[in-house]
Coordinates of C-alpha atoms in Angstrom, one line a residue:
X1 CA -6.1 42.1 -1.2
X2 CA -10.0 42.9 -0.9
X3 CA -11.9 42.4 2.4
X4 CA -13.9 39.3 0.2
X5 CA -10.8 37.5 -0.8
X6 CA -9.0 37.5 2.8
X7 CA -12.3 35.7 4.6
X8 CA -12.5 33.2 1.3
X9 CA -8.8 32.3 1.9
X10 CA -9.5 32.4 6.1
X11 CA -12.6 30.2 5.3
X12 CA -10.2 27.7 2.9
X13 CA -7.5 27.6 5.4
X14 CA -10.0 26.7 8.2
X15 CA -11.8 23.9 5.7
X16 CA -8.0 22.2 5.5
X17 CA -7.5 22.4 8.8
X18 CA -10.4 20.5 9.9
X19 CA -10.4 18.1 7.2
X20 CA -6.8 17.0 8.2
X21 CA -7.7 16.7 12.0
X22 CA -10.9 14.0 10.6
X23 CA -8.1 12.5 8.1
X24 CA -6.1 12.0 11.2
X25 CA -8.8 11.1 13.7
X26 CA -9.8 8.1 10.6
X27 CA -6.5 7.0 10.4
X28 CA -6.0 6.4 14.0
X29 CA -9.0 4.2 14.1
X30 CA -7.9 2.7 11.3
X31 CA -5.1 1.6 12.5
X32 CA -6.4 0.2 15.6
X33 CA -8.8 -1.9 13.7
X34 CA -6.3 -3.6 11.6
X35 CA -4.1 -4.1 15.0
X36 CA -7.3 -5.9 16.1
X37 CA -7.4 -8.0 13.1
X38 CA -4.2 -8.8 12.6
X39 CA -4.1 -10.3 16.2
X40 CA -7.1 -12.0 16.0
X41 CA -5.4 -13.6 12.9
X42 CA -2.3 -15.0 13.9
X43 CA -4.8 -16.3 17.3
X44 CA -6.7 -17.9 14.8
X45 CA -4.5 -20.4 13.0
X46 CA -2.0 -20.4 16.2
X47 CA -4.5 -22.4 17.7
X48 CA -5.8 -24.3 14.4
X49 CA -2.3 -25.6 13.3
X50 CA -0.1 -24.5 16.2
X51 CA 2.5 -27.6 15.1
X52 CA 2.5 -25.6 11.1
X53 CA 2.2 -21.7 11.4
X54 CA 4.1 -21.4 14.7
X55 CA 7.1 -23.1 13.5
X56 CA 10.2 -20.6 13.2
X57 CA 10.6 -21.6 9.5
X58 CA 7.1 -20.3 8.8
X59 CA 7.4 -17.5 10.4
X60 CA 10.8 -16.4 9.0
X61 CA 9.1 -17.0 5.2
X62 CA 6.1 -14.9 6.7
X63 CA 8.8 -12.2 7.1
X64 CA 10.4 -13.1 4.0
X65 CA 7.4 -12.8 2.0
X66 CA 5.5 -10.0 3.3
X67 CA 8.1 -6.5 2.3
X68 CA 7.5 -6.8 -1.2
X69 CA 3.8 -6.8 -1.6
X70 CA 3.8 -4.0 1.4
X71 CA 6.5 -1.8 -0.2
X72 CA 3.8 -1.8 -3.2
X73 CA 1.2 -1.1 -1.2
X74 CA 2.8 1.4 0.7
X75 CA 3.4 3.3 -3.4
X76 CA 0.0 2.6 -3.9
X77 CA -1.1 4.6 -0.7
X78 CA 1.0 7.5 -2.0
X79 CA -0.8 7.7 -5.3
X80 CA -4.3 6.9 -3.8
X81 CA -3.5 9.9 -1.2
X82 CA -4.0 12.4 -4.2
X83 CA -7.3 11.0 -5.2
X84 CA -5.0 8.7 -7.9
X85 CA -3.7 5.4 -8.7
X86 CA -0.7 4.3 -10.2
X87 CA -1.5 0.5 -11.9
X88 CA 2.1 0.6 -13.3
X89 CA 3.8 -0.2 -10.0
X90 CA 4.1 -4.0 -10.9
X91 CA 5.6 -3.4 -13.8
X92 CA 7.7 -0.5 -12.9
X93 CA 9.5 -3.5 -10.1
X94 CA 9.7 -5.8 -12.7
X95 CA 11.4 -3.4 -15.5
X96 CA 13.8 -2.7 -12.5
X97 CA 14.6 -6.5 -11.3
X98 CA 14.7 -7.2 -15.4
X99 CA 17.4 -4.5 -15.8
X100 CA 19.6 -5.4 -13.2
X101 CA 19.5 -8.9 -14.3
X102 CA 20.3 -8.6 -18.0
X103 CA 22.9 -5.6 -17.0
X104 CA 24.6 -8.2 -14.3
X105 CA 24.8 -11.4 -17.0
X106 CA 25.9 -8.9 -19.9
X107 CA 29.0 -8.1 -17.5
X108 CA 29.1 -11.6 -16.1
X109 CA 29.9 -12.9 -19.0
X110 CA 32.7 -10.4 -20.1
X111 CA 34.2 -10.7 -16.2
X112 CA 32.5 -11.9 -13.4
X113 CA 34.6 -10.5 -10.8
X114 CA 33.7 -7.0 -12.4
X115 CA 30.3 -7.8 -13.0
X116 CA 30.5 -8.5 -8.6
X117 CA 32.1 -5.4 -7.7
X118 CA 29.3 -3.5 -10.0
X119 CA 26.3 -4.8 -7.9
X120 CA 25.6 -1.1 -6.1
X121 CA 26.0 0.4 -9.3
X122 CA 23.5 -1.6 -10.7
X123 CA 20.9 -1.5 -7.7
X124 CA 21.5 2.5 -8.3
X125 CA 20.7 1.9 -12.2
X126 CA 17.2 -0.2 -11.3
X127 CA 16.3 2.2 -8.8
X128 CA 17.0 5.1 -11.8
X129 CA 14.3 2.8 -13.9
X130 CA 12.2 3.4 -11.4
X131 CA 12.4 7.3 -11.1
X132 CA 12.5 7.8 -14.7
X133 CA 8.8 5.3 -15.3
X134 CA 7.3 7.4 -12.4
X135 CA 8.6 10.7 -14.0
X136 CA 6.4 9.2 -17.0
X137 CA 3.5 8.8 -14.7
X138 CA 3.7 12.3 -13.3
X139 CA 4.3 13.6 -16.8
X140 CA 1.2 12.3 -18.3
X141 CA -1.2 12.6 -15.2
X142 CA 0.4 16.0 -13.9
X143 CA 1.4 18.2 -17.1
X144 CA -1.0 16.4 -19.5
X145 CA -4.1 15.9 -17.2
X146 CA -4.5 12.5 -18.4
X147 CA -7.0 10.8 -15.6
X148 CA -4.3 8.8 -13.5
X149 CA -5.9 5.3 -13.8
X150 CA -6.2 5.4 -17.7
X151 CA -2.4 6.7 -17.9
X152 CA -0.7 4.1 -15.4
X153 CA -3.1 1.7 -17.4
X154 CA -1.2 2.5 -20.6
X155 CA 2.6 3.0 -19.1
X156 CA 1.8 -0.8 -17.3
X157 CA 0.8 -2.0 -20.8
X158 CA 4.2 -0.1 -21.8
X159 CA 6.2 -1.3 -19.1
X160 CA 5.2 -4.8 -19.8
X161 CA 5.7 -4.8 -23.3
X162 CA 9.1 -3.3 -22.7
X163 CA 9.8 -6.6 -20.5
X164 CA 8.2 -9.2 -22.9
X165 CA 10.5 -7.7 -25.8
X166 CA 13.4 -7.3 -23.6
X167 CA 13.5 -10.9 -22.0
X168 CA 12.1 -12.8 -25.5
X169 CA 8.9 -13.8 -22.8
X170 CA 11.8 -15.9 -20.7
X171 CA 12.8 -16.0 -17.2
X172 CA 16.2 -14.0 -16.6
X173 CA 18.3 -16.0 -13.9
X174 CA 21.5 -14.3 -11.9
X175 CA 22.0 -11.5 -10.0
X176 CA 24.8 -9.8 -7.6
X177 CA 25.8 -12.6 -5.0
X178 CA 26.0 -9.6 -2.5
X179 CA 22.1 -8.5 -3.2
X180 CA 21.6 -12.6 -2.9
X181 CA 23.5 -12.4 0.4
X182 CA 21.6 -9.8 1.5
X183 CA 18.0 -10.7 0.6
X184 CA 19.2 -14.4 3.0
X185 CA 20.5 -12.1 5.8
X186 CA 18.8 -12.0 8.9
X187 CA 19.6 -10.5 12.4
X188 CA 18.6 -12.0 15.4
X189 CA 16.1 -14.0 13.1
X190 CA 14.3 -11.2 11.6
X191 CA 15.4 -11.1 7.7
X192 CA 17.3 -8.1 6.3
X193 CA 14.6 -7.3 3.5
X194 CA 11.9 -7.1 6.4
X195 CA 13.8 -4.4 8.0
X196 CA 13.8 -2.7 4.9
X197 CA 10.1 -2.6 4.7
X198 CA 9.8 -1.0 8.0
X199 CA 12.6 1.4 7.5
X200 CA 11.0 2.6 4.5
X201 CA 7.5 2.2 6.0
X202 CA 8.9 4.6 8.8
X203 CA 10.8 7.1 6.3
X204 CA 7.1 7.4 4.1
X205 CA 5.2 8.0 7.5
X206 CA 7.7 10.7 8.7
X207 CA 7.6 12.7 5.4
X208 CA 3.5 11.9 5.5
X209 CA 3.0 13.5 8.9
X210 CA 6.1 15.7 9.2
X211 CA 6.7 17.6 6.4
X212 CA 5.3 20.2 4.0
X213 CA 4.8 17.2 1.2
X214 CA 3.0 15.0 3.2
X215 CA 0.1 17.5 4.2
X216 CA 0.1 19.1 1.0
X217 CA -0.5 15.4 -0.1
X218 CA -3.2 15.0 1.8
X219 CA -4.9 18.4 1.4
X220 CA -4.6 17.9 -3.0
X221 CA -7.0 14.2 -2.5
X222 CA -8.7 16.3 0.0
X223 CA -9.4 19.6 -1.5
X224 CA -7.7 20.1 -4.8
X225 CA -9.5 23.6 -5.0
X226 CA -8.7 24.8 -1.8
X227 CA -5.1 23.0 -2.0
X228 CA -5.0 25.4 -5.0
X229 CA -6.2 28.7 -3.4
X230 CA -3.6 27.8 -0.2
X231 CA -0.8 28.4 -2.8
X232 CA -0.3 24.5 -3.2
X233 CA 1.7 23.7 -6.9
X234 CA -0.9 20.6 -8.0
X235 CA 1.1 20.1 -11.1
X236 CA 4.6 19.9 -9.1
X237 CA 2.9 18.1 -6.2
X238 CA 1.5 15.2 -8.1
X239 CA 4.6 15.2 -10.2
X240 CA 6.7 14.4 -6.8
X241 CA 4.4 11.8 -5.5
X242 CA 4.4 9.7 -8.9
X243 CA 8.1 10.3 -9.3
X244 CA 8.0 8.8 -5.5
X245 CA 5.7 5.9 -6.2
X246 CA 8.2 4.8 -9.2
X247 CA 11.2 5.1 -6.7
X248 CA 9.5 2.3 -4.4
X249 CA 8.1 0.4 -7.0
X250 CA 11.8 0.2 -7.8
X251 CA 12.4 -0.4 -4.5
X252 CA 10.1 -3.8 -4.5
X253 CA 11.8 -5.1 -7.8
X254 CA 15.3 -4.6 -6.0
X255 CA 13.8 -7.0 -3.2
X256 CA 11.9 -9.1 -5.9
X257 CA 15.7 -9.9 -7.3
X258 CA 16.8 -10.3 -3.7
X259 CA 14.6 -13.0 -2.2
X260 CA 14.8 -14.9 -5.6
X261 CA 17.8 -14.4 -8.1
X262 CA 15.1 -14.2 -11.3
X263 CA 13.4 -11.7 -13.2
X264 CA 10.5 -12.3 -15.8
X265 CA 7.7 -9.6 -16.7
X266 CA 4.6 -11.5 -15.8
X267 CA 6.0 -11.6 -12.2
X268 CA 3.4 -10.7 -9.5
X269 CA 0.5 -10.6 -11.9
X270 CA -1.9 -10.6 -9.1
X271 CA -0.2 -8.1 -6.9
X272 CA -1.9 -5.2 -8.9
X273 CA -5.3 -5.8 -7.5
X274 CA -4.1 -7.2 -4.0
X275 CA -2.1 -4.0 -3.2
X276 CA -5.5 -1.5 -3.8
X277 CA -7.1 -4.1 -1.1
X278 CA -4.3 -3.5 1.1
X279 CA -4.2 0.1 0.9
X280 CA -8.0 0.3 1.4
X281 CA -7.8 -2.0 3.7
X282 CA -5.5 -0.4 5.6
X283 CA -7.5 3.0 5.8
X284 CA -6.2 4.7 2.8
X285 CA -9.2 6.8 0.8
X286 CA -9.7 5.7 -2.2
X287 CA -11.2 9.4 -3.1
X288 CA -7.9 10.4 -1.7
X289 CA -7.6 13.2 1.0
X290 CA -6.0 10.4 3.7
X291 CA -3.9 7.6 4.6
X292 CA -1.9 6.2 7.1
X293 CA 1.6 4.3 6.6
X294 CA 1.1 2.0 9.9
X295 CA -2.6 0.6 8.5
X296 CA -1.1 -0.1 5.2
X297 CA 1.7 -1.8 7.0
X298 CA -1.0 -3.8 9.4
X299 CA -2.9 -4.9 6.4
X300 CA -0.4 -6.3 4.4
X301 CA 0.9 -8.4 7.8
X302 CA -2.8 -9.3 7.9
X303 CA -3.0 -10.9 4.3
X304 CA 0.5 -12.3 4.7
X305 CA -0.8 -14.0 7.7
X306 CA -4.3 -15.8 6.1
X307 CA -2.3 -16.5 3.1
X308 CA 0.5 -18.3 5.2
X309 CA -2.3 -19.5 7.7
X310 CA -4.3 -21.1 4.8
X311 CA -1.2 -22.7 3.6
X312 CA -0.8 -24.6 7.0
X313 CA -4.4 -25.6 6.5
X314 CA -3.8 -26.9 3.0
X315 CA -6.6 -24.6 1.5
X316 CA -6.2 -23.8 -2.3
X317 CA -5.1 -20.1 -3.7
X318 CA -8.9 -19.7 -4.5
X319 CA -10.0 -20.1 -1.4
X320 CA -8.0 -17.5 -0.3
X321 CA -8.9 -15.5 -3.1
X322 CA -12.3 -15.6 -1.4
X323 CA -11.0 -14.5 1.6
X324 CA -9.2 -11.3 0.5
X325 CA -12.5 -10.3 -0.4
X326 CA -14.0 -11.2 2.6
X327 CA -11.9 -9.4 4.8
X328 CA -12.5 -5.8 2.5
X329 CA -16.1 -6.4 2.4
X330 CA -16.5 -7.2 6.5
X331 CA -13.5 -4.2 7.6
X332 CA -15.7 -1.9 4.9
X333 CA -19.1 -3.0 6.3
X334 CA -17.7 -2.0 9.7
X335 CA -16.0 1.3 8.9
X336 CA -19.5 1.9 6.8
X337 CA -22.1 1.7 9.8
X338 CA -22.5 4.0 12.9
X339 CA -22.5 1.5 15.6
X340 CA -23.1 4.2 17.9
X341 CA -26.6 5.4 16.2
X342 CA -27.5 1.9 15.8
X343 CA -26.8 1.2 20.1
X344 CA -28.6 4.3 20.5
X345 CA -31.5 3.7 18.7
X346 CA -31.6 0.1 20.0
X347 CA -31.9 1.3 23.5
X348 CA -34.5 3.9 22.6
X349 CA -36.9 1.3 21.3
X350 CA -36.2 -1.1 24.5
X351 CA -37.0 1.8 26.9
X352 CA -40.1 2.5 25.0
X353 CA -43.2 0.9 27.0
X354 CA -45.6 -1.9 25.4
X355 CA -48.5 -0.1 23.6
X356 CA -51.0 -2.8 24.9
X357 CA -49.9 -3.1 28.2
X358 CA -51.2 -6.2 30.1
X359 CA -54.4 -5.4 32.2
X360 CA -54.4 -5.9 36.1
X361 CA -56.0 -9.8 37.1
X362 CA -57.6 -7.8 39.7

């Protein structure tokens, strides 16, 4: 190895190094922004409607309804990480709820009791759905170099279609009674498919931040070139994280069939949009290059708590539509200006004497 190349691979490895300690040193303030906002929240309509949202029924469907828009967000992070985005996710969690559905009445109506003891089976077969329409992903965007928004564009159109043709445009109904059971379950209060969010949330965050994926993740949406010249696999790298962002939007259709015993394709059509909020929202790059698990998590309790907070208030969907974008724009403005030049600079000009200053009565 030549003199040259040594201090051009010293000089990359030094780049990546101090890109991840900012990634880090962002995502830490991140999340302490959204722990602000998500207590200022709850304060808010605590004290507006105390006798609505602090009722334990509200809160329980706050828990209830929160883990599957934050399980897509949390996919959506690991796509936007790489400097991509993966539009199918909705779709991918709808293909899986619709195949366990169909699969589960097909057999129900042969032998119920059969069709019961096959319920992990055919969790295992919607979570396979989901592997094998990320592998598609990671296919197209990894080995074919399609751009990742105009590929998971035209696998959601795919996916959809899939589900329309499947279903005949109608809403499946049924589902293992022991994935019912457990989508009902709570312990000590706290519902079973909340838990799940934050033991996945937890298991994405640990491979993110302690182990060789994770910072490869981050240094691809950081640095693809020097990723490349570090000895980092792009192709087998992106391939992993859209195979991974199928798995959990598997994962959400799995709790989709859980908290309600349906399927249909047009399920969730505005969770597309709301989960790139959340993951911005939350401190994820949208150039990619870094993200953090907890932020994501933060901001979808945020959301969970206006939309459940404008409920109690008796305010219409719009209004909260309004409101979503509020939040981005204000959190964006903030993360945006240098408060600390602007205090600076404000100080300067108050220390700065009066060019006419007033002239002595005597």
């Amino acid at each position: 190895m030549s003199p040259t190349q040594s201090l051009r691979e010293a000089n990359d490895r030094l780049d990546i190094q101090v890109r991840t300690l900012l990634a880090r040193i962002g995502a830490n303030r991140s999340v302490g922004r959204m722990l602000l906002v998500v207590l200022a929240a709850f304060t808010v309509f605590a004290l507006l409607r105390p006798g609505v949202f602090l009722t334990g029924l509200n809160l329980q469907n706050m828990a209830l309804a929160v883990p599957e828009i934050g399980l897509l967000a949390v996919a959506m992070m690991i796509a936007m990480l790489t400097g991509g985005i993966d539009l199918s996710l909705v779709s991918i969690a709808n293909l899986t709820a619709i195949t366990i559905s169909s699969t589960y009445s097909m057999l129900a109506a042969q032998d119920p009791a059969r069709a019961e003891q096959a319920g992990p089976g055919l969790v295992l077969l919607g979570l396979c759905v989901g592997l094998a329409a990320g592998a598609v992903n990671g296919l197209l965007i990894a080995h074919l170099g399609i751009t990742p928004i105009l590929a998971t564009l035209g696998t959601m159109q795919i996916f959809n279609g899939l589900a329309v043709v499947w279903t005949g445009g109608k809403t499946l109904y049924g589902s293992p009674a022991s994935l019912t059971a457990f989508g009902q379950t709570a312990i000590a209060g706290v519902p079973m498919l909340f838990i799940v969010l934050v033991v996945v949330t937890l298991g994405v965050g640990f491979i993110l931040t302690r182990t060789p994926l994770g910072l490869s993740l981050e240094l691809q949406g950081a640095n693809p070139e020097a990723a490349r010249f570090s000895g980092i696999r792009s192709r087998r790298l992106l391939m992993r994280s859209y195979v991974l962002t199928g798995l959990l939007g598997a994962v959400a259709g799995v709790v989709f069939l859980a908290r309600n015993p349906t399927a249909s394709a047009d399920y969730g059509a505005s969770y597309t949009l709301l989960v790139i909020v959340i993951a911005v929202l939350g401190g994820t790059n949208p150039a990619g290059g870094y993200a953090t698990v907890t932020g994501v998590f933060l901001a979808s309790m945020v959301l969970q708590i206006v939309q459940s907070g404008f409920t109690a208030m008796r305010l219409s969907t719009f209004q909260y539509s309004i409101a979503q974008g509020v939040i981005l724009i204000t959190v964006m403005v903030i993360d945006q200006v240098d408060w600390k030049t602007l205090l600076t600079r404000h100080r300067r000009t108050a220390q700065v004497p009066s060019a006419h200053p007033q002239e002595n009565p005597q």
